[in-house]
mmCIF file of C-alpha atoms and ligand atoms in Angstrom:
data_model
loop_
_atom_site.group_PDB
_atom_site.id
_atom_site.type_symbol
_atom_site.label_atom_id
_atom_site.label_comp_id
_atom_site.label_asym_id
_atom_site.label_seq_id
_atom_site.Cartn_x
_atom_site.Cartn_y
_atom_site.Cartn_z
ATOM 1 C CA MET A 21 -58.425 -27.281 -21.144
ATOM 2 C CA ALA A 22 -56.171 -27.396 -17.826
ATOM 3 C CA VAL A 23 -56.300 -30.335 -15.443
ATOM 4 C CA LYS A 24 -56.576 -28.481 -11.618
ATOM 5 C CA GLY A 25 -52.971 -29.789 -11.143
ATOM 6 C CA GLU A 26 -51.202 -28.311 -14.044
ATOM 7 C CA VAL A 27 -52.945 -24.990 -12.979
ATOM 8 C CA LYS A 28 -51.141 -25.455 -9.454
ATOM 9 C CA SER A 29 -47.938 -25.876 -10.389
ATOM 10 C CA THR A 30 -48.459 -22.939 -13.421
ATOM 11 C CA THR A 31 -48.663 -21.073 -9.956
ATOM 12 C CA MET A 32 -45.929 -22.059 -7.763
ATOM 13 C CA ALA A 33 -43.417 -21.634 -10.861
ATOM 14 C CA LYS A 34 -44.602 -18.369 -11.394
ATOM 15 C CA GLN A 35 -43.949 -17.407 -7.800
ATOM 16 C CA VAL A 36 -40.730 -18.948 -7.676
ATOM 17 C CA LYS A 37 -40.468 -16.863 -10.664
ATOM 18 C CA GLU A 38 -41.630 -13.627 -8.816
ATOM 19 C CA LYS A 39 -39.381 -14.241 -5.812
ATOM 20 C CA LYS A 40 -36.581 -14.666 -7.685
ATOM 21 C CA VAL A 41 -37.089 -11.465 -9.864
ATOM 22 C CA ALA A 42 -37.694 -9.259 -6.636
ATOM 23 C CA LYS A 43 -34.629 -10.723 -4.781
ATOM 24 C CA ALA A 44 -32.629 -9.963 -7.907
ATOM 25 C CA ALA A 45 -34.632 -6.540 -8.569
ATOM 26 C CA ALA A 46 -34.319 -5.608 -4.584
ATOM 27 C CA PRO A 47 -30.883 -3.302 -3.997
ATOM 28 C CA LYS A 48 -28.463 -5.366 -2.579
ATOM 29 C CA GLU A 49 -26.978 -4.441 1.109
ATOM 30 C CA LYS A 50 -24.302 -1.891 0.902
ATOM 31 C CA LYS A 51 -21.121 -3.850 2.758
ATOM 32 C CA SER A 52 -20.380 -1.461 5.615
ATOM 33 C CA THR A 53 -16.989 0.531 5.516
ATOM 34 C CA PRO A 54 -15.614 1.386 9.027
ATOM 35 C CA SER A 55 -16.291 5.053 9.825
ATOM 36 C CA HIS A 56 -13.215 5.346 12.002
ATOM 37 C CA PRO A 57 -9.706 5.861 9.881
ATOM 38 C CA PRO A 58 -7.797 2.389 9.454
ATOM 39 C CA TYR A 59 -6.191 0.504 12.693
ATOM 40 C CA PHE A 60 -2.977 1.084 11.487
ATOM 41 C CA GLN A 61 -3.337 4.819 11.278
ATOM 42 C CA MET A 62 -4.631 5.292 14.586
ATOM 43 C CA ILE A 63 -1.796 3.162 16.316
ATOM 44 C CA LYS A 64 0.983 5.177 13.873
ATOM 45 C CA GLU A 65 -1.183 8.437 15.266
ATOM 46 C CA ALA A 66 -0.914 7.165 18.554
ATOM 47 C CA LEU A 67 2.788 6.186 18.324
ATOM 48 C CA LEU A 68 3.371 9.767 17.411
ATOM 49 C CA ALA A 69 1.521 11.591 19.704
ATOM 50 C CA LEU A 70 2.799 9.043 22.904
ATOM 51 C CA LYS A 71 6.116 9.846 21.480
ATOM 52 C CA GLU A 72 7.797 7.197 24.003
ATOM 53 C CA LYS A 73 11.143 5.830 23.524
ATOM 54 C CA GLY A 74 11.430 2.347 21.597
ATOM 55 C CA GLY A 75 7.491 2.148 21.328
ATOM 56 C CA SER A 76 4.664 2.696 23.569
ATOM 57 C CA SER A 77 2.576 -0.279 25.221
ATOM 58 C CA PRO A 78 -0.164 -2.571 23.569
ATOM 59 C CA TYR A 79 -2.351 -0.881 26.603
ATOM 60 C CA ALA A 80 -1.505 2.722 26.108
ATOM 61 C CA ILE A 81 -1.986 3.127 22.410
ATOM 62 C CA ALA A 82 -4.966 1.186 22.714
ATOM 63 C CA LYS A 83 -6.621 3.739 25.450
ATOM 64 C CA TYR A 84 -5.285 6.817 22.981
ATOM 65 C CA MET A 85 -6.974 5.210 20.354
ATOM 66 C CA GLU A 86 -9.997 5.247 22.544
ATOM 67 C CA GLU A 87 -9.840 8.488 23.362
ATOM 68 C CA LYS A 88 -9.911 9.702 19.925
ATOM 69 C CA HIS A 89 -11.742 7.381 17.985
ATOM 70 C CA LYS A 90 -14.042 6.975 21.303
ATOM 71 C CA ALA A 91 -17.461 7.675 19.284
ATOM 72 C CA VAL A 92 -16.353 6.044 15.956
ATOM 73 C CA LEU A 93 -14.878 2.536 17.432
ATOM 74 C CA PRO A 94 -16.602 -0.964 16.889
ATOM 75 C CA ALA A 95 -18.565 -1.786 20.047
ATOM 76 C CA ASN A 96 -16.850 -4.757 20.262
ATOM 77 C CA PHE A 97 -13.471 -3.007 20.485
ATOM 78 C CA ASN A 98 -11.878 -5.581 22.628
ATOM 79 C CA LYS A 99 -11.082 -3.264 25.753
ATOM 80 C CA MET A 100 -8.284 -6.148 27.073
ATOM 81 C CA GLN A 101 -6.925 -6.778 24.403
ATOM 82 C CA ARG A 102 -8.003 -3.689 22.527
ATOM 83 C CA LEU A 103 -6.292 -4.526 19.017
ATOM 84 C CA PRO A 104 -8.188 -5.553 15.907
ATOM 85 C CA PRO A 105 -7.821 -9.777 15.169
ATOM 86 C CA LEU A 106 -4.452 -11.005 14.259
ATOM 87 C CA GLN A 107 -3.816 -11.009 10.529
ATOM 88 C CA ALA A 108 -1.089 -13.261 9.562
ATOM 89 C CA SER A 109 1.350 -12.250 6.941
ATOM 90 C CA LYS A 110 1.545 -14.534 4.330
ATOM 91 C CA LYS A 111 4.966 -13.463 3.478
ATOM 92 C CA VAL A 112 7.505 -15.592 4.832
ATOM 93 C CA VAL A 113 9.961 -13.058 6.514
ATOM 94 C CA LYS A 114 13.648 -14.270 6.550
ATOM 95 C CA LYS A 115 16.009 -12.542 8.901
ATOM 96 C CA GLN A 116 17.828 -10.323 7.608
ATOM 97 C CA PRO A 117 21.048 -8.068 7.257
ATOM 98 C CA VAL A 118 19.865 -4.911 9.032
ATOM 99 C CA GLU A 119 23.126 -3.187 9.007
ATOM 100 C CA GLU A 120 22.668 -3.491 4.977
ATOM 101 C CA ASN A 121 19.757 -2.050 5.257
ATOM 102 C CA ARG A 122 20.098 1.301 7.806
ATOM 103 C CA GLU A 123 19.964 4.716 6.211
ATOM 104 C CA GLU A 124 21.542 7.490 8.425
ATOM 105 C CA GLY A 125 19.917 8.481 11.584
ATOM 106 C CA GLU A 126 18.254 5.070 11.735
ATOM 107 C CA GLU A 127 18.537 2.992 14.699
ATOM 108 C CA SER A 128 19.600 -0.328 14.002
ATOM 109 C CA TRP A 129 17.249 -3.986 15.308
ATOM 110 C CA ASN A 130 20.323 -4.125 17.471
ATOM 111 C CA THR A 131 19.100 -2.824 20.490
ATOM 112 C CA ARG A 132 16.494 -3.362 22.293
ATOM 113 C CA GLU A 133 13.550 -3.827 19.622
ATOM 114 C CA GLU A 134 16.282 -6.816 18.428
ATOM 115 C CA GLU A 135 15.730 -8.865 21.532
ATOM 116 C CA VAL A 136 11.918 -8.499 21.080
ATOM 117 C CA ARG A 137 12.396 -9.768 16.886
ATOM 118 C CA LYS A 138 14.336 -13.106 18.194
ATOM 119 C CA LYS A 139 11.279 -13.083 20.918
ATOM 120 C CA VAL A 140 8.973 -13.104 18.061
ATOM 121 C CA GLN A 141 10.265 -15.987 15.918
ATOM 122 C CA TRP A 142 9.765 -14.629 12.647
ATOM 123 C CA LYS A 143 9.248 -18.047 11.243
ATOM 124 C CA ALA A 144 6.737 -18.506 13.210
ATOM 125 C CA CYS A 145 4.211 -16.203 11.723
ATOM 126 C CA SER A 146 4.760 -17.522 8.355
ATOM 127 C CA LYS A 147 1.977 -19.590 7.118
ATOM 128 C CA SER A 148 4.267 -22.036 6.050
ATOM 129 C CA VAL A 149 5.009 -23.208 9.733
ATOM 130 C CA LYS A 150 2.794 -24.927 11.005
ATOM 131 C CA SER A 151 4.380 -26.644 14.483
ATOM 132 C CA PRO A 152 1.752 -25.990 17.287
ATOM 133 C CA ALA A 153 4.610 -23.902 19.027
ATOM 134 C CA ALA A 154 4.505 -21.529 16.125
ATOM 135 C CA LYS A 155 0.783 -21.857 16.034
ATOM 136 C CA LYS A 156 0.431 -20.656 19.763
ATOM 137 C CA ALA A 157 3.130 -18.294 18.910
ATOM 138 C CA LYS A 158 1.210 -16.317 16.413
ATOM 139 C CA GLN A 159 -2.578 -16.825 18.395
ATOM 140 C CA SER A 160 -1.178 -15.596 21.721
ATOM 141 C CA TRP A 161 0.774 -12.478 21.480
ATOM 142 C CA LEU A 162 2.311 -11.677 17.832
ATOM 143 C CA HIS A 163 0.006 -9.320 16.137
ATOM 144 C CA ARG A 164 0.791 -7.867 13.135
ATOM 145 C CA TYR A 165 -0.217 -5.136 10.819
ATOM 146 C CA ILE A 166 0.503 -4.932 7.301
ATOM 147 C CA LEU A 167 0.453 -2.127 5.081
ATOM 148 C CA ASN A 168 2.300 -1.863 1.464
ATOM 149 C CA ARG A 169 5.678 -1.337 3.195
ATOM 150 C CA ASP A 170 5.175 -0.457 6.530
ATOM 151 C CA VAL A 171 4.472 -3.243 9.796
ATOM 152 C CA CYS A 172 3.708 -2.426 13.388
ATOM 153 C CA ILE A 173 4.805 -5.583 15.498
ATOM 154 C CA HIS A 174 3.367 -5.763 19.077
ATOM 155 C CA GLY A 175 5.100 -8.656 20.459
ATOM 156 C CA GLY A 176 5.916 -8.900 24.039
ATOM 157 C CA GLY A 177 4.308 -6.257 25.359
ATOM 158 C CA THR A 178 5.762 -3.495 23.005
ATOM 159 C CA VAL A 179 4.597 -1.908 20.136
ATOM 160 C CA ILE A 180 7.048 -0.858 17.370
ATOM 161 C CA LEU A 181 6.744 0.605 14.603
ATOM 162 C CA ALA A 182 9.016 -1.230 11.080
ATOM 163 C CA GLN A 183 9.699 -0.971 7.804
ATOM 164 C CA ARG A 184 9.010 -4.036 5.277
ATOM 165 C CA THR A 185 12.677 -3.726 2.906
ATOM 166 C CA GLN A 186 13.494 -6.386 0.409
ATOM 167 C CA ASN A 187 15.122 -8.501 3.191
ATOM 168 C CA GLY A 188 13.008 -8.390 5.786
ATOM 169 C CA PHE A 189 12.192 -5.076 8.308
ATOM 170 C CA ARG A 190 13.781 -2.798 10.221
ATOM 171 C CA LYS A 191 13.093 -0.163 12.548
ATOM 172 C CA ILE A 192 11.967 3.172 11.859
ATOM 173 C CA LEU A 193 12.587 6.068 14.011
ATOM 174 C CA LEU A 194 9.495 7.229 16.038
ATOM 175 C CA ASP A 195 10.212 10.572 15.066
ATOM 176 C CA ALA A 196 7.051 11.864 13.165
ATOM 177 C CA SER A 197 8.943 13.097 9.938
ATOM 178 C CA ALA A 198 10.501 9.575 9.310
ATOM 179 C CA VAL A 199 7.449 7.535 9.825
ATOM 180 C CA ILE A 200 5.205 10.059 8.264
ATOM 181 C CA GLN A 201 7.545 9.912 5.239
ATOM 182 C CA ASP A 202 6.956 6.444 4.949
ATOM 183 C CA HIS A 203 3.402 6.659 4.603
ATOM 184 C CA PRO A 204 2.295 4.922 1.514
ATOM 185 C CA LYS A 205 0.717 6.944 -1.323
ATOM 186 C CA GLN A 206 -2.700 6.089 -1.459
ATOM 187 C CA LEU A 207 -3.946 9.373 -1.881
ATOM 188 C CA LYS A 208 -3.753 10.880 -5.740
ATOM 189 C CA LEU A 209 -4.385 14.457 -5.840
ATOM 190 C CA TYR A 210 -5.199 15.620 -9.495
ATOM 191 C CA SER A 211 -3.993 19.039 -9.252
ATOM 192 C CA TYR A 212 -2.676 22.146 -11.575
ATOM 193 C CA TRP A 213 0.226 23.965 -10.196
ATOM 194 C CA ARG A 214 -1.228 27.208 -10.502
ATOM 195 C CA SER A 215 -4.478 26.911 -9.420
ATOM 196 C CA SER A 216 -5.436 28.413 -5.584
ATOM 197 C CA CYS A 217 -8.291 25.742 -5.139
ATOM 198 C CA SER A 218 -5.611 22.577 -5.431
ATOM 199 C CA TRP A 219 -3.069 24.554 -3.490
ATOM 200 C CA ARG A 220 -5.114 24.722 -0.500
ATOM 201 C CA VAL A 221 -5.384 21.036 -0.745
ATOM 202 C CA ARG A 222 -2.067 20.621 -1.026
ATOM 203 C CA ILE A 223 -1.717 22.890 1.955
ATOM 204 C CA ALA A 224 -3.409 21.036 4.004
ATOM 205 C CA LEU A 225 -1.663 17.303 2.726
ATOM 206 C CA ASN A 226 1.235 18.727 3.743
ATOM 207 C CA LEU A 227 0.060 19.913 7.348
ATOM 208 C CA LYS A 228 -1.217 16.277 8.105
ATOM 209 C CA GLY A 229 2.056 14.983 6.684
ATOM 210 C CA LEU A 230 -0.196 12.758 4.023
ATOM 211 C CA GLU A 231 2.270 11.836 1.059
ATOM 212 C CA TYR A 232 0.009 11.710 -2.237
ATOM 213 C CA GLU A 233 0.634 11.011 -6.137
ATOM 214 C CA TYR A 234 0.729 14.194 -7.785
ATOM 215 C CA LYS A 235 -1.717 13.656 -11.368
ATOM 216 C CA ALA A 236 -1.150 16.957 -13.333
ATOM 217 C CA VAL A 237 -4.343 18.204 -14.604
ATOM 218 C CA ASN A 238 -3.156 20.803 -17.355
ATOM 219 C CA LEU A 239 -6.465 23.351 -17.486
ATOM 220 C CA LEU A 240 -4.413 25.380 -20.056
ATOM 221 C CA LYS A 241 -4.992 22.360 -22.621
ATOM 222 C CA GLY A 242 -8.505 21.818 -21.135
ATOM 223 C CA GLU A 243 -7.675 17.982 -19.871
ATOM 224 C CA GLN A 244 -9.716 18.902 -16.876
ATOM 225 C CA PHE A 245 -12.844 18.142 -19.979
ATOM 226 C CA SER A 246 -11.341 15.339 -20.632
ATOM 227 C CA GLU A 247 -13.474 11.932 -20.655
ATOM 228 C CA GLU A 248 -10.533 10.670 -17.943
ATOM 229 C CA PHE A 249 -11.046 13.835 -15.767
ATOM 230 C CA THR A 250 -14.873 14.252 -15.965
ATOM 231 C CA LYS A 251 -15.694 10.749 -14.557
ATOM 232 C CA LEU A 252 -13.851 12.238 -11.240
ATOM 233 C CA ASN A 253 -15.165 16.208 -11.686
ATOM 234 C CA PRO A 254 -17.979 16.610 -13.715
ATOM 235 C CA MET A 255 -17.682 20.125 -12.805
ATOM 236 C CA GLY A 256 -14.027 19.993 -15.113
ATOM 237 C CA TYR A 257 -12.546 21.830 -12.590
ATOM 238 C CA VAL A 258 -9.402 20.774 -9.964
ATOM 239 C CA PRO A 259 -8.772 19.929 -7.192
ATOM 240 C CA ALA A 260 -10.182 15.630 -7.238
ATOM 241 C CA LEU A 261 -8.453 13.668 -4.538
ATOM 242 C CA VAL A 262 -8.350 9.681 -5.211
ATOM 243 C CA ASP A 263 -8.095 7.847 -1.637
ATOM 244 C CA ASP A 264 -8.437 3.822 -2.628
ATOM 245 C CA ASP A 265 -12.321 3.530 -3.645
ATOM 246 C CA VAL A 266 -13.229 7.607 -2.245
ATOM 247 C CA VAL A 267 -13.585 10.322 -4.892
ATOM 248 C CA ILE A 268 -14.083 13.460 -3.821
ATOM 249 C CA ALA A 269 -13.863 16.910 -6.046
ATOM 250 C CA ASP A 270 -13.861 20.827 -4.542
ATOM 251 C CA SER A 271 -11.393 21.789 -2.223
ATOM 252 C CA PHE A 272 -13.726 22.473 0.684
ATOM 253 C CA ALA A 273 -14.848 18.806 0.472
ATOM 254 C CA ILE A 274 -11.558 17.308 -0.325
ATOM 255 C CA ILE A 275 -10.421 18.947 3.231
ATOM 256 C CA LEU A 276 -13.055 18.297 5.437
ATOM 257 C CA TYR A 277 -12.898 14.802 4.484
ATOM 258 C CA LEU A 278 -9.368 14.507 5.012
ATOM 259 C CA GLU A 279 -9.760 16.453 8.477
ATOM 260 C CA ASP A 280 -12.048 13.748 9.781
ATOM 261 C CA LYS A 281 -9.776 10.673 8.253
ATOM 262 C CA TYR A 282 -6.421 12.380 9.388
ATOM 263 C CA PRO A 283 -7.402 14.207 12.215
ATOM 264 C CA GLN A 284 -3.423 14.695 13.137
ATOM 265 C CA HIS A 285 -2.805 18.591 12.637
ATOM 266 C CA PRO A 286 -6.353 19.652 13.143
ATOM 267 C CA LEU A 287 -7.458 22.578 10.661
ATOM 268 C CA LEU A 288 -10.485 23.129 12.937
ATOM 269 C CA PRO A 289 -10.220 24.575 16.771
ATOM 270 C CA GLN A 290 -12.007 23.540 18.941
ATOM 271 C CA ASP A 291 -13.882 26.969 20.239
ATOM 272 C CA LEU A 292 -17.031 26.956 18.437
ATOM 273 C CA GLN A 293 -16.822 31.122 17.589
ATOM 274 C CA LYS A 294 -13.273 30.496 15.848
ATOM 275 C CA LYS A 295 -14.395 27.725 14.446
ATOM 276 C CA ALA A 296 -17.578 29.713 12.575
ATOM 277 C CA VAL A 297 -14.993 31.915 11.756
ATOM 278 C CA ASN A 298 -12.205 30.192 10.166
ATOM 279 C CA LEU A 299 -15.559 28.364 7.889
ATOM 280 C CA GLN A 300 -16.563 32.107 7.018
ATOM 281 C CA ALA A 301 -13.127 32.717 5.915
ATOM 282 C CA ALA A 302 -12.662 29.796 3.702
ATOM 283 C CA ASN A 303 -16.358 30.381 2.320
ATOM 284 C CA ILE A 304 -15.318 33.935 1.673
ATOM 285 C CA VAL A 305 -12.465 33.354 -0.708
ATOM 286 C CA SER A 306 -13.949 29.994 -2.042
ATOM 287 C CA SER A 307 -17.617 31.372 -2.699
ATOM 288 C CA SER A 308 -17.207 34.911 -2.953
ATOM 289 C CA ILE A 309 -13.640 35.901 -4.287
ATOM 290 C CA GLN A 310 -12.255 32.698 -6.174
ATOM 291 C CA PRO A 311 -14.777 31.572 -8.915
ATOM 292 C CA LEU A 312 -15.258 35.366 -9.832
ATOM 293 C CA GLN A 313 -11.175 34.736 -10.492
ATOM 294 C CA ASN A 314 -11.830 31.169 -12.358
ATOM 295 C CA LEU A 315 -9.978 30.695 -15.562
ATOM 296 C CA ASP A 316 -13.579 30.519 -17.864
ATOM 297 C CA VAL A 317 -15.229 33.522 -16.328
ATOM 298 C CA LEU A 318 -11.967 35.942 -17.285
ATOM 299 C CA LYS A 319 -11.935 33.959 -20.549
ATOM 300 C CA TYR A 320 -15.724 35.275 -20.965
ATOM 301 C CA ILE A 321 -15.038 38.932 -20.148
ATOM 302 C CA GLU A 322 -12.009 38.956 -22.260
ATOM 303 C CA GLU A 323 -14.504 37.345 -24.779
ATOM 304 C CA LYS A 324 -17.328 39.880 -24.317
ATOM 305 C CA VAL A 325 -15.766 42.939 -23.827
ATOM 306 C CA ASN A 326 -12.655 43.151 -23.575
ATOM 307 C CA PHE A 327 -8.694 42.175 -22.121
ATOM 308 C CA ASP A 328 -8.157 45.251 -20.000
ATOM 309 C CA GLU A 329 -11.709 44.968 -18.472
ATOM 310 C CA LYS A 330 -10.866 41.215 -16.404
ATOM 311 C CA LEU A 331 -8.308 42.611 -14.621
ATOM 312 C CA VAL A 332 -10.036 45.923 -13.759
ATOM 313 C CA TRP A 333 -13.095 42.791 -12.092
ATOM 314 C CA VAL A 334 -10.991 40.242 -10.936
ATOM 315 C CA LYS A 335 -9.517 43.622 -8.820
ATOM 316 C CA TYR A 336 -12.982 44.773 -8.309
ATOM 317 C CA HIS A 337 -13.953 41.326 -6.294
ATOM 318 C CA ILE A 338 -10.611 40.337 -4.884
ATOM 319 C CA GLY A 339 -10.720 43.616 -3.103
ATOM 320 C CA LYS A 340 -14.143 43.378 -2.128
ATOM 321 C CA GLY A 341 -13.785 40.654 -0.281
ATOM 322 C CA PHE A 342 -9.938 41.707 1.036
ATOM 323 C CA THR A 343 -11.738 44.115 3.102
ATOM 324 C CA ALA A 344 -14.503 42.126 4.712
ATOM 325 C CA LEU A 345 -11.811 39.444 5.827
ATOM 326 C CA GLU A 346 -10.030 42.352 7.762
ATOM 327 C CA LYS A 347 -12.725 43.518 8.724
ATOM 328 C CA LEU A 348 -13.755 39.949 9.852
ATOM 329 C CA LEU A 349 -10.457 38.788 11.391
ATOM 330 C CA GLU A 350 -9.529 42.171 12.698
ATOM 331 C CA GLY A 351 -10.319 40.426 16.233
ATOM 332 C CA TYR A 352 -9.457 37.059 16.569
ATOM 333 C CA SER A 353 -5.811 37.042 13.887
ATOM 334 C CA GLY A 354 -2.481 36.548 15.537
ATOM 335 C CA LYS A 355 0.437 35.405 14.231
ATOM 336 C CA TYR A 356 -1.682 33.804 11.563
ATOM 337 C CA ALA A 357 -5.446 34.321 10.966
ATOM 338 C CA THR A 358 -7.196 33.389 14.252
ATOM 339 C CA GLY A 359 -4.688 33.359 16.453
ATOM 340 C CA ASN A 360 -1.504 31.199 16.554
ATOM 341 C CA GLU A 361 -1.848 28.477 15.274
ATOM 342 C CA VAL A 362 -2.254 27.248 11.853
ATOM 343 C CA TYR A 363 -6.026 26.916 10.724
ATOM 344 C CA LEU A 364 -8.062 26.101 7.856
ATOM 345 C CA ALA A 365 -9.079 29.843 6.689
ATOM 346 C CA ASP A 366 -5.380 30.134 6.559
ATOM 347 C CA LEU A 367 -5.687 27.596 3.773
ATOM 348 C CA PHE A 368 -7.306 29.468 1.880
ATOM 349 C CA LEU A 369 -5.886 33.045 2.393
ATOM 350 C CA ALA A 370 -2.348 31.927 1.699
ATOM 351 C CA PRO A 371 -3.124 31.103 -1.830
ATOM 352 C CA GLN A 372 -5.607 33.551 -2.674
ATOM 353 C CA ILE A 373 -3.328 36.237 -1.676
ATOM 354 C CA HIS A 374 -0.646 34.793 -3.412
ATOM 355 C CA ALA A 375 -2.805 35.126 -6.280
ATOM 356 C CA ALA A 376 -3.847 38.456 -5.574
ATOM 357 C CA VAL A 377 -0.010 39.750 -5.055
ATOM 358 C CA THR A 378 1.475 37.706 -8.032
ATOM 359 C CA ARG A 379 -0.903 37.190 -10.782
ATOM 360 C CA PHE A 380 -2.993 40.251 -10.410
ATOM 361 C CA GLY A 381 -1.211 43.185 -9.221
ATOM 362 C CA LEU A 382 -3.488 44.321 -6.618
ATOM 363 C CA ASP A 383 -2.234 46.951 -4.408
ATOM 364 C CA MET A 384 -2.185 45.001 -0.565
ATOM 365 C CA SER A 385 -1.036 48.942 1.078
ATOM 366 C CA GLN A 386 -5.323 49.052 2.186
ATOM 367 C CA PHE A 387 -4.836 45.241 3.178
ATOM 368 C CA PRO A 388 -2.248 45.619 6.782
ATOM 369 C CA LEU A 389 -3.567 42.365 7.943
ATOM 370 C CA LEU A 390 -3.528 39.974 5.019
ATOM 371 C CA SER A 391 -0.040 41.560 4.446
ATOM 372 C CA ARG A 392 1.408 40.456 6.988
ATOM 373 C CA LEU A 393 -0.414 36.997 7.309
ATOM 374 C CA HIS A 394 1.015 36.411 3.487
ATOM 375 C CA GLU A 395 4.486 37.009 5.130
ATOM 376 C CA ALA A 396 4.370 34.926 7.865
ATOM 377 C CA TYR A 397 3.015 31.951 5.269
ATOM 378 C CA ASN A 398 6.215 32.451 3.448
ATOM 379 C CA GLU A 399 7.930 31.112 6.046
ATOM 380 C CA LEU A 400 6.081 27.863 7.312
ATOM 381 C CA PRO A 401 6.949 24.910 5.134
ATOM 382 C CA PRO A 402 4.021 22.959 4.329
ATOM 383 C CA PHE A 403 2.473 26.080 3.101
ATOM 384 C CA LEU A 404 6.178 26.706 0.885
ATOM 385 C CA ALA A 405 6.182 23.218 -0.579
ATOM 386 C CA ALA A 406 2.359 23.921 -1.572
ATOM 387 C CA VAL A 407 3.253 27.245 -3.995
ATOM 388 C CA PRO A 408 3.114 26.678 -7.403
ATOM 389 C CA GLU A 409 6.802 26.718 -8.262
ATOM 390 C CA ARG A 410 7.402 23.933 -6.829
ATOM 391 C CA GLN A 411 5.036 21.946 -8.274
ATOM 392 C CA PRO A 412 6.036 19.017 -11.212
ATOM 393 C CA ASP A 413 3.609 20.379 -13.474
ATOM 394 C CA CYS A 414 5.025 23.910 -13.187
ATOM 395 C CA VAL A 415 5.979 26.336 -16.077
ATOM 396 C CA LYS A 416 8.114 28.473 -16.014
ATOM 397 C CA THR A 417 7.249 32.183 -17.036
HETATM 398 N N1 GSH B 525 -15.093 25.314 -5.748
HETATM 399 C C1 GSH B 525 -14.337 24.257 -6.467
HETATM 400 C C2 GSH B 525 -13.849 25.243 -7.482
HETATM 401 C C3 GSH B 525 -12.950 24.853 -8.583
HETATM 402 C C4 GSH B 525 -11.968 25.573 -9.734
HETATM 403 O O1 GSH B 525 -12.902 26.462 -9.760
HETATM 404 N N2 GSH B 525 -10.866 25.485 -10.165
HETATM 405 C C5 GSH B 525 -10.026 25.950 -11.160
HETATM 406 C C6 GSH B 525 -8.993 26.575 -10.924
HETATM 407 S S1 GSH B 525 -8.450 26.802 -9.283
HETATM 408 C C7 GSH B 525 -10.716 24.792 -12.615
HETATM 409 O O2 GSH B 525 -10.143 23.579 -12.746
HETATM 410 N N3 GSH B 525 -10.467 26.136 -13.380
HETATM 411 C C8 GSH B 525 -10.540 25.404 -14.297
HETATM 412 C C9 GSH B 525 -11.595 25.999 -15.525
HETATM 413 O O3 GSH B 525 -12.441 27.272 -15.403
HETATM 414 O O4 GSH B 525 -11.695 26.062 -16.884
HETATM 415 C C10 GSH B 525 -13.363 23.949 -5.153
HETATM 416 O O5 GSH B 525 -13.151 24.816 -4.470
HETATM 417 O O6 GSH B 525 -12.403 22.536 -5.772
#
């Protein structure tokens, strides 16, 4: 028989145990990730948009960031300082022979930035230097943001962009292409050269000036069904995009994600009607044409009916969609689908028209508007760089 004390201690032990179990079972609170683009990205965006020679002031940059990203910036986004807290580099920055590192078209540090560099006292920002003066310099006016090879230096009232090299730093011209070229390749695109869905995403990445690593998935070899790829997209379709720890499959979802995260070169117009037309046109292609010409559908028709029937099928469905698109875009088109700016509809139309012409031999004479757009797309570098023939996995037949 248990005595009273024993019962009590058993009950307490039971309670503690239950508490522990409940704690372990409770879902862990997810670490919230900021909904705004990384600070470095926003600073770059501001510098590119402001286009001030020699860099822009932290105030101007922060003002731009605030105007552009007001809705998503944290409530404590400091109005005075307006930049995130100091993050000191762990690396010792050596004084570098700048001329040796200079590439054609680049300015060296021997201009105004050389003075800034001297003032900044590079060694002061290294963790190995602990003098009070160094600490003061670090805390009061030196902010550095290091992201792979890039560094943004905020010192002496000016913010400039520089590139980290083996020997130290060098300035990058504040020219869109130079800076964008230098963007780290954190993005990976799983793509197939001839896939029109991958192609749309390639255009979006090019328009937004985002570098990416091309990961070829050979659809003819069935690589889309591999264990590795189906972890990214259980549907076994390309494209899939990996952006750090974010994985997205489906071209529409990927493009809208890129649009939110990388706002440069907006793909949707402000005008609501025009925006809706862009979404409608994109959807005609992505849900009423492309799925009907997909590899597995065509294989099925070939097997169940015959080889010739698949072309008849494809032409019928492309023609139906194109007829609707001609009518839809009639009142909106300019040089491009919905005016004189490239928007979402163009990203979906370009690969679809190209496939209709080159792969399926569709008679385009019934579609004058789309034929005109096809020609216009063939003159745009971000579109041309995305064509199948220019992809690393292209197979010449
Ligand atoms: N809705 C998806 C469709 C993706 C899709 O159909 N991809 C095609 C290439 S464009 C594919 O991977 N086909 C492989 C197959 O049919 O086995 C998207 O837009 O990404």
